[in-house]
Amino acid sequence: MTEYDELGRLERLRKASEIKVPKETVKKRKVRSKRKARKVALKKWSLNISDD
Protein backbone atom coordinates (compact mmCIF):
# COMPACT_ATOMS: atom_id res chain seq x y z
CA MET A 1 0.00 0.00 0.00
CA THR A 2 2.87 2.40 0.67
CA GLU A 3 4.01 2.15 -2.96
CA TYR A 4 0.64 3.46 -4.12
CA ASP A 5 0.71 6.26 -1.56
CA GLU A 6 4.13 7.37 -2.80
CA LEU A 7 3.01 7.11 -6.41
CA GLY A 8 -0.09 9.22 -5.67
CA ARG A 9 2.02 11.84 -3.88
CA LEU A 10 4.43 12.09 -6.80
CA GLU A 11 1.52 12.31 -9.24
CA ARG A 12 -0.04 15.19 -7.27
CA LEU A 13 3.29 17.03 -7.16
CA ARG A 14 3.73 16.61 -10.91
CA LYS A 15 0.21 17.88 -11.63
CA ALA A 16 0.68 20.86 -9.31
CA SER A 17 3.93 21.87 -11.03
CA GLU A 18 2.34 21.50 -14.49
CA ILE A 19 -0.60 23.69 -13.57
CA LYS A 20 1.47 26.65 -12.36
CA VAL A 21 3.49 27.21 -15.54
CA PRO A 22 0.73 27.44 -18.16
CA LYS A 23 -1.27 30.03 -16.19
CA GLU A 24 1.62 32.47 -16.49
CA THR A 25 2.00 31.88 -20.20
CA VAL A 26 -1.74 32.27 -20.75
CA LYS A 27 -1.63 35.59 -18.93
CA LYS A 28 1.26 36.77 -21.11
CA ARG A 29 -0.65 35.72 -24.24
CA LYS A 30 -3.69 37.68 -23.12
CA VAL A 31 -1.59 40.79 -22.49
CA ARG A 32 0.08 40.48 -25.90
CA SER A 33 -3.22 40.03 -27.68
CA LYS A 34 -4.69 43.07 -25.91
CA ARG A 35 -1.68 45.17 -26.89
CA LYS A 36 -1.97 44.02 -30.49
CA ALA A 37 -5.70 44.78 -30.53
CA ARG A 38 -5.02 48.28 -29.19
CA LYS A 39 -2.42 48.89 -31.89
CA VAL A 40 -4.80 47.74 -34.61
CA ALA A 41 -7.62 49.88 -33.21
CA LEU A 42 -5.32 52.90 -33.04
CA LYS A 43 -4.20 52.41 -36.65
CA LYS A 44 -7.80 52.12 -37.85
CA TRP A 45 -8.75 55.20 -35.85
CA SER A 46 -5.84 57.23 -37.23
CA LEU A 47 -6.69 56.14 -40.80
CA ASN A 48 -10.31 57.20 -40.31
CA ILE A 49 -9.27 60.62 -39.02
CA SER A 50 -6.84 61.19 -41.88
CA ASP A 51 -9.55 60.26 -44.42
CA ASP A 52 -11.97 62.88 -43.11
Tab-separated table of N, CA and C in Angstrom:
chain	number	residue	atom	x	y	z
A	1	MET	N	0.813	-1.195	0.000
A	1	MET	CA	0.000	0.000	0.000
A	1	MET	C	0.860	1.263	0.000
A	2	THR	N	2.024	1.205	0.604
A	2	THR	CA	2.869	2.400	0.667
A	2	THR	C	3.386	2.802	-0.711
A	3	GLU	N	3.568	1.833	-1.605
A	3	GLU	CA	4.013	2.153	-2.964
A	3	GLU	C	2.972	3.024	-3.670
A	4	TYR	N	1.709	2.687	-3.483
A	4	TYR	CA	0.641	3.456	-4.117
A	4	TYR	C	0.533	4.855	-3.513
A	5	ASP	N	0.745	4.949	-2.202
A	5	ASP	CA	0.712	6.263	-1.556
A	5	ASP	C	1.808	7.164	-2.111
A	6	GLU	N	2.997	6.598	-2.263
A	6	GLU	CA	4.126	7.366	-2.797
A	6	GLU	C	3.863	7.755	-4.253
A	7	LEU	N	3.315	6.833	-5.011
A	7	LEU	CA	3.006	7.111	-6.408
A	7	LEU	C	1.964	8.226	-6.520
A	8	GLY	N	0.938	8.175	-5.676
A	8	GLY	CA	-0.085	9.215	-5.666
A	8	GLY	C	0.487	10.570	-5.289
A	9	ARG	N	1.398	10.583	-4.313
A	9	ARG	CA	2.018	11.837	-3.882
A	9	ARG	C	2.845	12.437	-5.021
A	10	LEU	N	3.615	11.606	-5.677
A	10	LEU	CA	4.428	12.088	-6.801
A	10	LEU	C	3.547	12.589	-7.941
A	11	GLU	N	2.452	11.899	-8.186
A	11	GLU	CA	1.517	12.310	-9.241
A	11	GLU	C	0.914	13.679	-8.927
A	12	ARG	N	0.518	13.890	-7.669
A	12	ARG	CA	-0.043	15.185	-7.273
A	12	ARG	C	0.992	16.302	-7.405
A	13	LEU	N	2.226	16.020	-7.030
A	13	LEU	CA	3.286	17.025	-7.156
A	13	LEU	C	3.519	17.386	-8.619
A	14	ARG	N	3.510	16.370	-9.480
A	14	ARG	CA	3.727	16.614	-10.907
A	14	ARG	C	2.587	17.454	-11.486
A	15	LYS	N	1.363	17.118	-11.130
A	15	LYS	CA	0.215	17.877	-11.627
A	15	LYS	C	0.248	19.312	-11.131
A	16	ALA	N	0.633	19.510	-9.874
A	16	ALA	CA	0.684	20.863	-9.311
A	16	ALA	C	1.739	21.695	-10.022
A	17	SER	N	2.875	21.108	-10.347
A	17	SER	CA	3.926	21.869	-11.027
A	17	SER	C	3.538	22.166	-12.473
A	18	GLU	N	2.779	21.267	-13.111
A	18	GLU	CA	2.343	21.502	-14.485
A	18	GLU	C	1.304	22.614	-14.560
A	19	ILE	N	0.482	22.712	-13.548
A	19	ILE	CA	-0.597	23.692	-13.568
A	19	ILE	C	-0.055	25.107	-13.423
A	20	LYS	N	0.975	25.307	-12.643
A	20	LYS	CA	1.473	26.653	-12.359
A	20	LYS	C	2.081	27.332	-13.585
A	21	VAL	N	2.790	26.611	-14.408
A	21	VAL	CA	3.494	27.212	-15.536
A	21	VAL	C	2.546	27.725	-16.618
A	22	PRO	N	1.578	26.951	-17.082
A	22	PRO	CA	0.728	27.444	-18.165
A	22	PRO	C	-0.076	28.689	-17.819
A	23	LYS	N	-0.490	28.856	-16.553
A	23	LYS	CA	-1.272	30.030	-16.185
A	23	LYS	C	-0.501	31.301	-16.498
A	24	GLU	N	0.795	31.288	-16.220
A	24	GLU	CA	1.623	32.465	-16.487
A	24	GLU	C	1.717	32.735	-17.983
A	25	THR	N	1.886	31.681	-18.761
A	25	THR	CA	2.003	31.875	-20.205
A	25	THR	C	0.682	32.332	-20.799
A	26	VAL	N	-0.427	31.843	-20.265
A	26	VAL	CA	-1.741	32.274	-20.749
A	26	VAL	C	-1.934	33.750	-20.462
A	27	LYS	N	-1.500	34.185	-19.283
A	27	LYS	CA	-1.632	35.594	-18.926
A	27	LYS	C	-0.809	36.463	-19.873
A	28	LYS	N	0.413	36.013	-20.192
A	28	LYS	CA	1.261	36.767	-21.112
A	28	LYS	C	0.628	36.840	-22.495
A	29	ARG	N	0.022	35.729	-22.928
A	29	ARG	CA	-0.646	35.724	-24.241
A	29	ARG	C	-1.794	36.707	-24.268
A	30	LYS	N	-2.559	36.757	-23.177
A	30	LYS	CA	-3.686	37.682	-23.118
A	30	LYS	C	-3.204	39.115	-23.198
A	31	VAL	N	-2.130	39.436	-22.477
A	31	VAL	CA	-1.593	40.789	-22.491
A	31	VAL	C	-1.112	41.148	-23.885
A	32	ARG	N	-0.414	40.218	-24.535
A	32	ARG	CA	0.084	40.477	-25.898
A	32	ARG	C	-1.064	40.697	-26.869
A	33	SER	N	-2.104	39.881	-26.752
A	33	SER	CA	-3.223	40.031	-27.679
A	33	SER	C	-3.955	41.348	-27.442
A	34	LYS	N	-4.049	41.783	-26.193
A	34	LYS	CA	-4.690	43.070	-25.908
A	34	LYS	C	-3.866	44.215	-26.482
A	35	ARG	N	-2.545	44.129	-26.334
A	35	ARG	CA	-1.675	45.169	-26.893
A	35	ARG	C	-1.818	45.234	-28.407
A	36	LYS	N	-1.842	44.071	-29.030
A	36	LYS	CA	-1.966	44.018	-30.486
A	36	LYS	C	-3.309	44.599	-30.924
A	37	ALA	N	-4.372	44.263	-30.197
A	37	ALA	CA	-5.695	44.780	-30.526
A	37	ALA	C	-5.736	46.299	-30.394
A	38	ARG	N	-5.071	46.825	-29.367
A	38	ARG	CA	-5.023	48.282	-29.193
A	38	ARG	C	-4.284	48.948	-30.341
A	39	LYS	N	-3.173	48.332	-30.774
A	39	LYS	CA	-2.416	48.894	-31.888
A	39	LYS	C	-3.253	48.917	-33.160
A	40	VAL	N	-3.960	47.827	-33.412
A	40	VAL	CA	-4.801	47.741	-34.608
A	40	VAL	C	-5.913	48.779	-34.545
A	41	ALA	N	-6.538	48.901	-33.375
A	41	ALA	CA	-7.617	49.878	-33.214
A	41	ALA	C	-7.089	51.295	-33.409
A	42	LEU	N	-5.905	51.566	-32.894
A	42	LEU	CA	-5.317	52.901	-33.038
A	42	LEU	C	-5.003	53.199	-34.501
A	43	LYS	N	-4.488	52.206	-35.225
A	43	LYS	CA	-4.202	52.406	-36.646
A	43	LYS	C	-5.481	52.691	-37.431
A	44	LYS	N	-6.528	51.899	-37.163
A	44	LYS	CA	-7.797	52.118	-37.850
A	44	LYS	C	-8.351	53.503	-37.536
A	45	TRP	N	-8.253	53.898	-36.283
A	45	TRP	CA	-8.755	55.198	-35.855
A	45	TRP	C	-7.981	56.323	-36.539
A	46	SER	N	-6.639	56.176	-36.595
A	46	SER	CA	-5.836	57.229	-37.228
A	46	SER	C	-6.109	57.290	-38.731
A	47	LEU	N	-6.360	56.144	-39.371
A	47	LEU	CA	-6.692	56.141	-40.798
A	47	LEU	C	-8.035	56.808	-41.034
A	48	ASN	N	-8.983	56.584	-40.166
A	48	ASN	CA	-10.306	57.201	-40.305
A	48	ASN	C	-10.217	58.707	-40.142
A	49	ILE	N	-9.393	59.183	-39.235
A	49	ILE	CA	-9.270	60.619	-39.015
A	49	ILE	C	-8.580	61.280	-40.214
A	50	SER	N	-7.563	60.594	-40.755
A	50	SER	CA	-6.843	61.187	-41.877
A	50	SER	C	-7.708	61.215	-43.139
A	51	ASP	N	-8.650	60.284	-43.263
A	51	ASP	CA	-9.545	60.262	-44.422
A	51	ASP	C	-10.552	61.389	-44.396
A	52	ASP	N	-10.960	61.833	-43.211
A	52	ASP	CA	-11.971	62.877	-43.105
A	52	ASP	C	-11.492	64.236	-43.524
